[in-house]
GROMACS .gro file of C-alpha atoms in nm:
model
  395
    1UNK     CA    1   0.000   0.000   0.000
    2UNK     CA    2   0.120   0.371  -0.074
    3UNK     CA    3   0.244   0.600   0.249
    4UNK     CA    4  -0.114   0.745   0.283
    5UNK     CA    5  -0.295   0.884   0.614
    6UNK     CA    6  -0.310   0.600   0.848
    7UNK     CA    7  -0.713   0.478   0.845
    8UNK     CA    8  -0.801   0.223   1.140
    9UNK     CA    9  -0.830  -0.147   0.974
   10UNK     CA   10  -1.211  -0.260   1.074
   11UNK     CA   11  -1.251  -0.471   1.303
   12UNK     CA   12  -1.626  -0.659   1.479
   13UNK     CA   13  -1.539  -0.500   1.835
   14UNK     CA   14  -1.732  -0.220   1.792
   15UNK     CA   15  -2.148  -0.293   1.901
   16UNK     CA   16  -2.389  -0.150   1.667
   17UNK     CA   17  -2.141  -0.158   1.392
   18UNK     CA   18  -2.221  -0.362   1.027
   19UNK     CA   19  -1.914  -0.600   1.077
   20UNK     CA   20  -2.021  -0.663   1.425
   21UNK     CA   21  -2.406  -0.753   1.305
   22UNK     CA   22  -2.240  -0.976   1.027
   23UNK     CA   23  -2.008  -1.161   1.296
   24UNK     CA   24  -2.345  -1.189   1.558
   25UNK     CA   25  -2.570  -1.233   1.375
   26UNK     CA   26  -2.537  -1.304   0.971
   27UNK     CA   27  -2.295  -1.587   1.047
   28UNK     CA   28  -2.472  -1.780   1.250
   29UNK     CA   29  -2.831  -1.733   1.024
   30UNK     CA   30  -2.582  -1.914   0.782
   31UNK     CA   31  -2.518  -2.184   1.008
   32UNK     CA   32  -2.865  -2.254   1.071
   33UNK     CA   33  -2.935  -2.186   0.719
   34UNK     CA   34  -2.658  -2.468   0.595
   35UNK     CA   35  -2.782  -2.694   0.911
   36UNK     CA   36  -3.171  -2.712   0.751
   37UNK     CA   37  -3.000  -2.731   0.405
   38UNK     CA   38  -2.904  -3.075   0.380
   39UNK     CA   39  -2.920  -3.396   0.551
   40UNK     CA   40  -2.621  -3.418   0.720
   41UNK     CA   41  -2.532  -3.661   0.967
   42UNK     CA   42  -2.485  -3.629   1.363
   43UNK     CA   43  -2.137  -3.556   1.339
   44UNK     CA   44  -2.169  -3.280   1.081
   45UNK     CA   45  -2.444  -3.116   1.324
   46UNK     CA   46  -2.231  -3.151   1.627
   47UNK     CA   47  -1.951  -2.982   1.442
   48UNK     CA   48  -2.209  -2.652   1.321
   49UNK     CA   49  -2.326  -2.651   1.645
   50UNK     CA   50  -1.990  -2.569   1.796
   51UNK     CA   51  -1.910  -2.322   1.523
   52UNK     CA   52  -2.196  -2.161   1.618
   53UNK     CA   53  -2.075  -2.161   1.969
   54UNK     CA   54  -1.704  -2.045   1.890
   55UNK     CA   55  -1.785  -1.770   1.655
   56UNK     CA   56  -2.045  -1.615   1.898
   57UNK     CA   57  -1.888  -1.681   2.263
   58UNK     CA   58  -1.584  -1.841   2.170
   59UNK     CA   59  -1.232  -1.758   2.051
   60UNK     CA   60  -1.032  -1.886   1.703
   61UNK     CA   61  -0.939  -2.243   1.694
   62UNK     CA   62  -0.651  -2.369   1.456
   63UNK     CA   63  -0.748  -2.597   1.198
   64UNK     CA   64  -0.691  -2.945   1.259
   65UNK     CA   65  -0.322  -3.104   1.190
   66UNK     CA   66  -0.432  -3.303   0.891
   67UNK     CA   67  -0.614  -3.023   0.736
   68UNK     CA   68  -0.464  -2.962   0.306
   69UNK     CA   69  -0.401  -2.606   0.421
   70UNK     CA   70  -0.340  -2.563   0.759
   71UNK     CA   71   0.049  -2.402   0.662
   72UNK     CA   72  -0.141  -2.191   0.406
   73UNK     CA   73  -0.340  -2.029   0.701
   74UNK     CA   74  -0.083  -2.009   0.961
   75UNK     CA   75   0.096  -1.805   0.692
   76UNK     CA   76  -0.199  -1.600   0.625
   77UNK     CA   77  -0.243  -1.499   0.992
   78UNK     CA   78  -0.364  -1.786   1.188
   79UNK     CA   79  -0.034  -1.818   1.393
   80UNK     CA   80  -0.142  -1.474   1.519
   81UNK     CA   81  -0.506  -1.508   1.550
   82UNK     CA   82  -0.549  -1.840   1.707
   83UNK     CA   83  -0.709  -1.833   2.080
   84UNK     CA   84  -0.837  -1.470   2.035
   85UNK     CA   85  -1.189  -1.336   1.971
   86UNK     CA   86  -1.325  -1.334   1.628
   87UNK     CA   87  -1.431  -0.978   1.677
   88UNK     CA   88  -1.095  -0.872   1.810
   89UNK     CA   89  -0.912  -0.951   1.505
   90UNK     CA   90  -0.958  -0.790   1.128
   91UNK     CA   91  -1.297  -0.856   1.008
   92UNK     CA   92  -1.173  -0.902   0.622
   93UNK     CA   93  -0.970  -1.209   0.831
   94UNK     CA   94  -1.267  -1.325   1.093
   95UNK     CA   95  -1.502  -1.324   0.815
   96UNK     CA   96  -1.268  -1.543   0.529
   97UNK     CA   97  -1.215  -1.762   0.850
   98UNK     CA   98  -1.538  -1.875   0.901
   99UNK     CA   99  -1.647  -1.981   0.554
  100UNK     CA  100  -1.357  -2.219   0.584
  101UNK     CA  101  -1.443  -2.331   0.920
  102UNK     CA  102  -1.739  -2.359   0.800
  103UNK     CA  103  -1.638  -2.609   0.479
  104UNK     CA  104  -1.467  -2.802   0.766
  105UNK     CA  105  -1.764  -2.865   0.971
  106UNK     CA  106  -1.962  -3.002   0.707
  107UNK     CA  107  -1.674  -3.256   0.583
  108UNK     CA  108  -1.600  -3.076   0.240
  109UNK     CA  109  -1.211  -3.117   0.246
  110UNK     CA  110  -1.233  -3.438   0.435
  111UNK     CA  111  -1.259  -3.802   0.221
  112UNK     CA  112  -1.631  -3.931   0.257
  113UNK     CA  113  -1.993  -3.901   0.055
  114UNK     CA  114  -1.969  -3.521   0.156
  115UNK     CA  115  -1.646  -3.459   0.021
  116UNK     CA  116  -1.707  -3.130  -0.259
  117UNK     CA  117  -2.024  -3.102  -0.214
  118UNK     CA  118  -2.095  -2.732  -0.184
  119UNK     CA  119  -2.306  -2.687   0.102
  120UNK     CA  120  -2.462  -2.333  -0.053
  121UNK     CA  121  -2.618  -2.517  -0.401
  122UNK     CA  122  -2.894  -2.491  -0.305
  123UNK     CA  123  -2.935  -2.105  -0.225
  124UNK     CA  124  -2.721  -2.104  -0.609
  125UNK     CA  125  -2.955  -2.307  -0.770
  126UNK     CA  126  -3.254  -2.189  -0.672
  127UNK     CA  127  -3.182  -1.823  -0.729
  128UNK     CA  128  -3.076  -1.914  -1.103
  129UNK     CA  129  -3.355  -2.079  -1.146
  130UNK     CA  130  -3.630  -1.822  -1.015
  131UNK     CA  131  -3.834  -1.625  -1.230
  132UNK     CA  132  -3.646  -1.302  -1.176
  133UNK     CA  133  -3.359  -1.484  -1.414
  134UNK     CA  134  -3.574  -1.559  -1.670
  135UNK     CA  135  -3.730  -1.192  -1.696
  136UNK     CA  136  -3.373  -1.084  -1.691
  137UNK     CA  137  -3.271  -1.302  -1.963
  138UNK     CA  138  -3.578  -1.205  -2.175
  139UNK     CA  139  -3.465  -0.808  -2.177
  140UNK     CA  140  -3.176  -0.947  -2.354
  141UNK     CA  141  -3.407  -0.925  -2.673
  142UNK     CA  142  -3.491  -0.577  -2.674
  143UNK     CA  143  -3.098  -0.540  -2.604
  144UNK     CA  144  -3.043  -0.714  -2.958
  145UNK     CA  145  -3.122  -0.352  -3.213
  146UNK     CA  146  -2.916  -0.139  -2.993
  147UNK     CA  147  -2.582  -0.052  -3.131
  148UNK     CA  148  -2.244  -0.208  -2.965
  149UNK     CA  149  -2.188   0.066  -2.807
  150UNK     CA  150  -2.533   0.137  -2.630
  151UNK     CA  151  -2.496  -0.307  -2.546
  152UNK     CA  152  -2.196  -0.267  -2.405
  153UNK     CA  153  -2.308   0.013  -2.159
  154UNK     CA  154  -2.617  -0.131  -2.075
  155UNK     CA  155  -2.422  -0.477  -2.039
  156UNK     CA  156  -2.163  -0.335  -1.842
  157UNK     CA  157  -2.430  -0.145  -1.603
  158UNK     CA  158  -2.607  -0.483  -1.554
  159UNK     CA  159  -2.302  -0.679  -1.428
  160UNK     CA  160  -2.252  -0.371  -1.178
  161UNK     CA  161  -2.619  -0.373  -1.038
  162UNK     CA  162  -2.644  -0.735  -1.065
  163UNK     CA  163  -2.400  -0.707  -0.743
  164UNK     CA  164  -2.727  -0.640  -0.583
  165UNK     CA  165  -2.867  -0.990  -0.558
  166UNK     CA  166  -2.561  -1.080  -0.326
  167UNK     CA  167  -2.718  -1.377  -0.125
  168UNK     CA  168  -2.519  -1.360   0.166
  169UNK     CA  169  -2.619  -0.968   0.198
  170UNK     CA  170  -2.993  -1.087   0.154
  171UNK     CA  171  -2.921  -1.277   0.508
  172UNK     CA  172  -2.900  -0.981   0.681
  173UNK     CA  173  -3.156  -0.700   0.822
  174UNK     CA  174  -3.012  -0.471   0.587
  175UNK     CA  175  -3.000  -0.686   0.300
  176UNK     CA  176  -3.372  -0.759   0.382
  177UNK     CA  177  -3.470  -0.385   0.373
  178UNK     CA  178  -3.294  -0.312   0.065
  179UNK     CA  179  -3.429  -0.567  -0.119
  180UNK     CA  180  -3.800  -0.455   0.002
  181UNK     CA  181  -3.723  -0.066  -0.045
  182UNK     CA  182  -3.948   0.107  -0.326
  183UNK     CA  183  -3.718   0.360  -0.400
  184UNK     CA  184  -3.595   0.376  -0.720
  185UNK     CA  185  -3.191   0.284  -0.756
  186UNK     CA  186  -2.993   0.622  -0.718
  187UNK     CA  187  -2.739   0.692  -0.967
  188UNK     CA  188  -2.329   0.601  -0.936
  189UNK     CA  189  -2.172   0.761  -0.619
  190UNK     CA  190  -1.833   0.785  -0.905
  191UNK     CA  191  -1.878   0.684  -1.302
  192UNK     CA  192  -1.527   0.626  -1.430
  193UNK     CA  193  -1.681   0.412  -1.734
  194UNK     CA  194  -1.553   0.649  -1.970
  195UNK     CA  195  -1.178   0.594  -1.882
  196UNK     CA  196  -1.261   0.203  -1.866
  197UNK     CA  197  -1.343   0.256  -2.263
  198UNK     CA  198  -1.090   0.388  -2.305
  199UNK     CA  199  -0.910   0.067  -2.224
  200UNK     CA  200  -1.047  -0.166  -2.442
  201UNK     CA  201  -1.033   0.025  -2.775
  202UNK     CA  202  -1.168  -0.209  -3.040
  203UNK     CA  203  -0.807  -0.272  -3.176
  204UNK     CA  204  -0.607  -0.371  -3.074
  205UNK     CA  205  -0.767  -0.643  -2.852
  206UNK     CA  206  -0.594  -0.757  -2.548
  207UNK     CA  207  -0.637  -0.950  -2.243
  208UNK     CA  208  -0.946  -0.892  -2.000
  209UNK     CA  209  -0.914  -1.017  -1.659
  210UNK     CA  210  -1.204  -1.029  -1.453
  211UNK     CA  211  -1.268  -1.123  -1.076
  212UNK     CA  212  -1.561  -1.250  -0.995
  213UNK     CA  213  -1.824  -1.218  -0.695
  214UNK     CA  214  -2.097  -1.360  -0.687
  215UNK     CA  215  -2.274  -1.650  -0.835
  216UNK     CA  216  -2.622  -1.675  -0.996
  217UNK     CA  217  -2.781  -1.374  -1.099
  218UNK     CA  218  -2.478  -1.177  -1.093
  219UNK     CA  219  -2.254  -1.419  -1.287
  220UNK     CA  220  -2.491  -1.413  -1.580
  221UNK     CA  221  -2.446  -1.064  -1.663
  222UNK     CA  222  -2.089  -1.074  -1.593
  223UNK     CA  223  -2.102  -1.364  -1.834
  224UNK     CA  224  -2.294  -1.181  -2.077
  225UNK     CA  225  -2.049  -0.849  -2.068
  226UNK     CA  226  -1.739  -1.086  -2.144
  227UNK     CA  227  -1.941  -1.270  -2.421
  228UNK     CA  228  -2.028  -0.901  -2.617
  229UNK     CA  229  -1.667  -0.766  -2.565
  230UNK     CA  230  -1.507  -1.117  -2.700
  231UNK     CA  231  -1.799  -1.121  -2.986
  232UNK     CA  232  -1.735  -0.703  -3.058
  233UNK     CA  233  -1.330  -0.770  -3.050
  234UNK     CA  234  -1.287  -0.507  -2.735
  235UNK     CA  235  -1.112  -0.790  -2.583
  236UNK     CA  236  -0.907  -1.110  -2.767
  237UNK     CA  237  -0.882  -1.345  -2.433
  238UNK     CA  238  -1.085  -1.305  -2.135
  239UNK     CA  239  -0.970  -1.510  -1.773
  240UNK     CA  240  -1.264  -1.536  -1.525
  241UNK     CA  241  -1.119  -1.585  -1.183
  242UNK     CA  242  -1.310  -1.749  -0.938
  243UNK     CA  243  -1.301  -1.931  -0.586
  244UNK     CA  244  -1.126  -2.251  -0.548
  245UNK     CA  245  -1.397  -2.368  -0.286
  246UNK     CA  246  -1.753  -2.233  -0.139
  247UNK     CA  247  -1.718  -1.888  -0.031
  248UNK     CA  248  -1.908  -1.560   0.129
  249UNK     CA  249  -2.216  -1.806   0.062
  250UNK     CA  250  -2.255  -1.679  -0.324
  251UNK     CA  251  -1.916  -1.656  -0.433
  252UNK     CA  252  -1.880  -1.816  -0.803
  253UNK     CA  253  -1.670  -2.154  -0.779
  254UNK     CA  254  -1.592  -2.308  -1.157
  255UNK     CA  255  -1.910  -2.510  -1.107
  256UNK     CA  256  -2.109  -2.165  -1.061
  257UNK     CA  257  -1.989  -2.088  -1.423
  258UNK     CA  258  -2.075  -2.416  -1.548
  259UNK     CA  259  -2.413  -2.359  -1.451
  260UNK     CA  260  -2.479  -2.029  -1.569
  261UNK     CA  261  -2.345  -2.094  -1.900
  262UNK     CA  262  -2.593  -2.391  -1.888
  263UNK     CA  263  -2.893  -2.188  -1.853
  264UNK     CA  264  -2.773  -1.906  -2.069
  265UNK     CA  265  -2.775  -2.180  -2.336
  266UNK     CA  266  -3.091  -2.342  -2.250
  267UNK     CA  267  -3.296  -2.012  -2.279
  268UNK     CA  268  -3.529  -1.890  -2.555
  269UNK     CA  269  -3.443  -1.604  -2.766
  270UNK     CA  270  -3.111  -1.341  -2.724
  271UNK     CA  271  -2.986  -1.527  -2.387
  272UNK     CA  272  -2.944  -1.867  -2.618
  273UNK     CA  273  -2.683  -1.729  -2.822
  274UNK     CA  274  -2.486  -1.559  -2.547
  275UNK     CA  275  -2.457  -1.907  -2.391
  276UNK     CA  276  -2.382  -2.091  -2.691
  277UNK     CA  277  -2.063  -1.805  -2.758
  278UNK     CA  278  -1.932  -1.861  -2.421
  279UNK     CA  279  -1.920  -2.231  -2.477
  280UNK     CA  280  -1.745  -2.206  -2.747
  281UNK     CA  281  -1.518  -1.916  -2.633
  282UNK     CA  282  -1.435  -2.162  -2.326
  283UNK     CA  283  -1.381  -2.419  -2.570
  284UNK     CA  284  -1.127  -2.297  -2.755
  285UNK     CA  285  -0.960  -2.080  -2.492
  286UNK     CA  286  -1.043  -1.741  -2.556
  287UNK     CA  287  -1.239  -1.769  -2.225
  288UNK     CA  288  -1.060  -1.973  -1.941
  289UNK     CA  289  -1.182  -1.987  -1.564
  290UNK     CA  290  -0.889  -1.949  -1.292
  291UNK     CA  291  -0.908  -2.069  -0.936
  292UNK     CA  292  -0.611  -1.907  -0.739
  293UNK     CA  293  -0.587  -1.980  -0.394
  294UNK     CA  294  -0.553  -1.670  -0.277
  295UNK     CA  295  -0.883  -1.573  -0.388
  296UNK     CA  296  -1.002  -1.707  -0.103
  297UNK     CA  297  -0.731  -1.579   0.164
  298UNK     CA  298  -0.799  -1.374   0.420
  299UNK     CA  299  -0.569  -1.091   0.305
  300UNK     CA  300  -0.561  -0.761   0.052
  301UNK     CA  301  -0.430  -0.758  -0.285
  302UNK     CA  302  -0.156  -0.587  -0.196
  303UNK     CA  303  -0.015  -0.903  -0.052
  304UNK     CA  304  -0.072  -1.113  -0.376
  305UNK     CA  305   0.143  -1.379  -0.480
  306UNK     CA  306   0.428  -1.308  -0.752
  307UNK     CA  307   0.245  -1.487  -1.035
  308UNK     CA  308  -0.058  -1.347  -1.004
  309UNK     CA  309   0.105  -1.029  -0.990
  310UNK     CA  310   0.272  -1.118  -1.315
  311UNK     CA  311  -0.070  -1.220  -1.458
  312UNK     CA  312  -0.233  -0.917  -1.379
  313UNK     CA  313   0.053  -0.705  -1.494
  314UNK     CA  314   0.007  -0.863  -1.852
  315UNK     CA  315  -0.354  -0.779  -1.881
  316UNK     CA  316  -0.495  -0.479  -2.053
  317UNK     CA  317  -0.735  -0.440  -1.772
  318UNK     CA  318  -0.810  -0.599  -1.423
  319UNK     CA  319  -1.205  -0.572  -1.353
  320UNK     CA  320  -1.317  -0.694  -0.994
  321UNK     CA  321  -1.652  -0.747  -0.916
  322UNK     CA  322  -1.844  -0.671  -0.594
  323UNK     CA  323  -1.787  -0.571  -0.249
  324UNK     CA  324  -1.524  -0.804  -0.091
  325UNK     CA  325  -1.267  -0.772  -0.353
  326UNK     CA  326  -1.351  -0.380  -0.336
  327UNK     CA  327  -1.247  -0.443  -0.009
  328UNK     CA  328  -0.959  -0.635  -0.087
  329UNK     CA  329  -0.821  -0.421  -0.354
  330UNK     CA  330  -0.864  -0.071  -0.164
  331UNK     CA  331  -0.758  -0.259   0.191
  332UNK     CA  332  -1.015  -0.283   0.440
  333UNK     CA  333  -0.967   0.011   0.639
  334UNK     CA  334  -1.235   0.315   0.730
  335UNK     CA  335  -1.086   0.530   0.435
  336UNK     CA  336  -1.173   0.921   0.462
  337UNK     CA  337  -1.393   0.857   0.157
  338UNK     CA  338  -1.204   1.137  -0.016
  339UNK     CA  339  -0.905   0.937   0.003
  340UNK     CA  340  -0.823   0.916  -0.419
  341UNK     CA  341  -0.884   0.580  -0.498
  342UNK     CA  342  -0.610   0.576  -0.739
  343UNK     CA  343  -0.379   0.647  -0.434
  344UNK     CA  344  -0.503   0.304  -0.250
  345UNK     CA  345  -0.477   0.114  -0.525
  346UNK     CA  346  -0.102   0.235  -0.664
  347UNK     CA  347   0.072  -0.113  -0.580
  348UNK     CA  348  -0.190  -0.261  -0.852
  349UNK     CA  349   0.024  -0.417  -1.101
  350UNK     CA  350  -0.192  -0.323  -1.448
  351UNK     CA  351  -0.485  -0.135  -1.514
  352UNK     CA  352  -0.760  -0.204  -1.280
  353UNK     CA  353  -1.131  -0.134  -1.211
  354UNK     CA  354  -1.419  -0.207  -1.003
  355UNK     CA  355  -1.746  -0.248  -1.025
  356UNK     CA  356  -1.929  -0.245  -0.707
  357UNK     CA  357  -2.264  -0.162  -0.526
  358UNK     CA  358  -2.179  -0.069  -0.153
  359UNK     CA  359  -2.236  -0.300   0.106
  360UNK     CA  360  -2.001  -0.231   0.376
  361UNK     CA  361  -1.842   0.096   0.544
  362UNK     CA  362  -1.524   0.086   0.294
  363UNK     CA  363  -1.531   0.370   0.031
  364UNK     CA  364  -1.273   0.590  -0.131
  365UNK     CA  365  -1.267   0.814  -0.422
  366UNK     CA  366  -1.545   1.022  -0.402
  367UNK     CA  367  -1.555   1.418  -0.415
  368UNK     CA  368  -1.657   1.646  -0.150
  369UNK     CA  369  -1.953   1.750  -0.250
  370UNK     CA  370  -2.065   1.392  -0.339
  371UNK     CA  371  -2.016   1.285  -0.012
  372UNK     CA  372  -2.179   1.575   0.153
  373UNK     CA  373  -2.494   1.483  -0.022
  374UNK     CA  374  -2.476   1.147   0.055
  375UNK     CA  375  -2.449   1.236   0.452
  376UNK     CA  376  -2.677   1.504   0.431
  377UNK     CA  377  -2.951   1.194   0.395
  378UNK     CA  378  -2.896   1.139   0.737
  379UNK     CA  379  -2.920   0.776   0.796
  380UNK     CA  380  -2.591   0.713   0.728
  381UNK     CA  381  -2.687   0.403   0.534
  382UNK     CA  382  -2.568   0.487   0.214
  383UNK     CA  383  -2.216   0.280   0.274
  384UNK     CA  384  -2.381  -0.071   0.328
  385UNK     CA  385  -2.728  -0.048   0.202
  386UNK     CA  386  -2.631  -0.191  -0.127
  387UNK     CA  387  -2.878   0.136  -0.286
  388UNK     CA  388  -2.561   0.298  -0.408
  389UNK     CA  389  -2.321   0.213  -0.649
  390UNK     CA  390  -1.943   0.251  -0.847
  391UNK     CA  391  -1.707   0.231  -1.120
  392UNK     CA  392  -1.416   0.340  -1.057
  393UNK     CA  393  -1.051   0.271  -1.308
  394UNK     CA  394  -0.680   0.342  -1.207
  395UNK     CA  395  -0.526   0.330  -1.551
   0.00000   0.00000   0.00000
């Protein structure tokens, strides 16, 4: 990270606070939630139940000895963390933590029937599944007569937005007020998509990396974006970079993609086609999917690995999607939101941007008066009510 004004790293200390509600009270709704989801056996249950206990009244345990990546962890902070509270520690760390305690309870790393078996398919499924998707998918006709250029913006606006149907924000109270508000969406709180343009020029076409979030319906339209800028030359080779393992609840795994390609396929009209271009763009390589580990460590991007350094380097332009690898890229700290996001984000090693609706108190880049109007609404909600949104580029 740059030498910038020191900002205080958020921790789940703090009562009242959104990483606090999400430690007390998201996490275990997605115990319970993954305990009615399946029909796991005694010793799965037993196992929840004390997660339950530890990451409400309880302290950090280390994994067990035989556990794949129990060095990994101890590198990425466990050796520090072990034996203290999980809301006395970073919350980017306490939360990454309990997804994979979570995958441990429920015997996916361990040999047996449940081995791999993702224990949030069924939230996946059902959301890709739902009516919502197919309405979604059925605007993609209208979408056809429009010019590239008007496509790619309204493409490109519905991968941002579709950040919005987060299922593991949808857990909480805010989520659930958000997604029953009436108000229409506000516009961006900052609208760099000019200067993202300006990145992918028709020719010559380079290499588009983008990270993914979520799952569902916010893969599809991220799905559909890459398809139109592969199809329209903006981009030769696209690399989709997901989680190795179930993650954050929604987070896309290469089994996510699978899917959505799927039922992009199996759809009438427009939607058809884009599926049927991203098969074959996965086919013959212009479209790969990456798993990295550390896209599901604990830790910002400024401590990345050196080759995935090197392979963002070598891309035209880095896009990462959503609100964790906002907070991620940015560092999850309690930023003056003034702070220029092009400063946080120096140690990037290639062009990057991100697309992301706000669902938690990090923000930066935003001008004075912008910010002013957003306090002046006075419930201070703006930052994690997922109503507001971003795109913001460091060239």
């Amino acid at each position: 990270m740059p030498s910038l004004p020191s900002a205080p790293v958020l921790l789940g200390n703090e009562p009242g606070s959104f990483p606090h509600s999400v430690l007390a009270e998201r996490h275990p709704a997605i115990v319970r939630q993954v305990r009615e989801a399946f029909p796991y056996g005694p010793g799965q249950h037993r196992a929840l139940d004390a997660l339950l206990e530890s990451c409400t009244k309880g302290v950090i345990e280390e994994l067990p000895a035989d556990a794949h990546d129990r060095e990994r962890w101890q590198d990425w902070g466990l050796a520090r963390y072990a034996g203290r509270s999980w809301f006395d520690v970073p919350w980017l760390w306490s939360e990454s933590y309990f997804y994979r305690r979570l995958l441990e309870a429920v015997g996916y790393f361990a040999p047996g029937p449940w081995q791999g078996i993702d224990p949030f398919r069924p939230f996946k499924r059902a959301e890709l599944d739902s009516p919502e998707t197919d309405e979604e998918l059925a605007a993609l006709d209208a979408l056809e007569s429009e010019p590239p250029p008007r496509r790619a913006a309204a493409l490109l606006h519905g991968s941002l937005w579709g950040n919005r149907a987060d299922l593991g924000f949808r857990l909480s109270a805010a989520g659930a007020r958000a997604a029953r508000a009436t108000q229409p969406a506000p516009g961006l709180v900052a609208d760099d998509s000019e200067t993202l343009w300006s990145l992918l020029p028709p020719s010559p076409a380079g290499t588009l990396c983008l990270v993914a979030d979520n799952a569902g319906r916010e893969l599809v339209p991220d799905l559909l974006l890459v398809a139109h800028l592969l199809a329209h030359g903006r981009v030769e080779r696209a690399v989709l970079h997901v989680k190795p393992y179930p993650y954050y609840v929604s987070d896309a795994t290469t089994a996510d993609v699978v899917d959505a390609v799927r039922r992009l396929a199996a759809a009438p009209g427009a939607a058809a086609g884009y599926g049927r271009r991203l098969w074959s763009a996965m086919a013959d390589g212009r479209l790969t999917v990456r798993a990295h580990p550390f896209s599901c460590s604990p830790l910002p991007y400024a401590a990345m690995p050196g080759d995935l350094r090197e392979e963002f380097a070598a891309a035209t332009l880095t896009v990462l999607k959503g609100d964790l690898n906002y907070r991620r890229l940015v560092g999850d700290r309690l930023w003056p939101p003034t702070t220029p996001f092009a400063d946080v984000t120096d140690y990037f090693p290639g062009p990057v941007a991100a697309l992301r609706t706000l669902k938690s108190d990090v923000i930066t880049g935003l001008d004075a008066s912008t910010e002013a109007t957003l306090d002046a609404t006075g419930d201070g909600r703006w930052r994690i009510g997922g109503t507001h949104a971003l795109i913001q580029v460091r060239p």
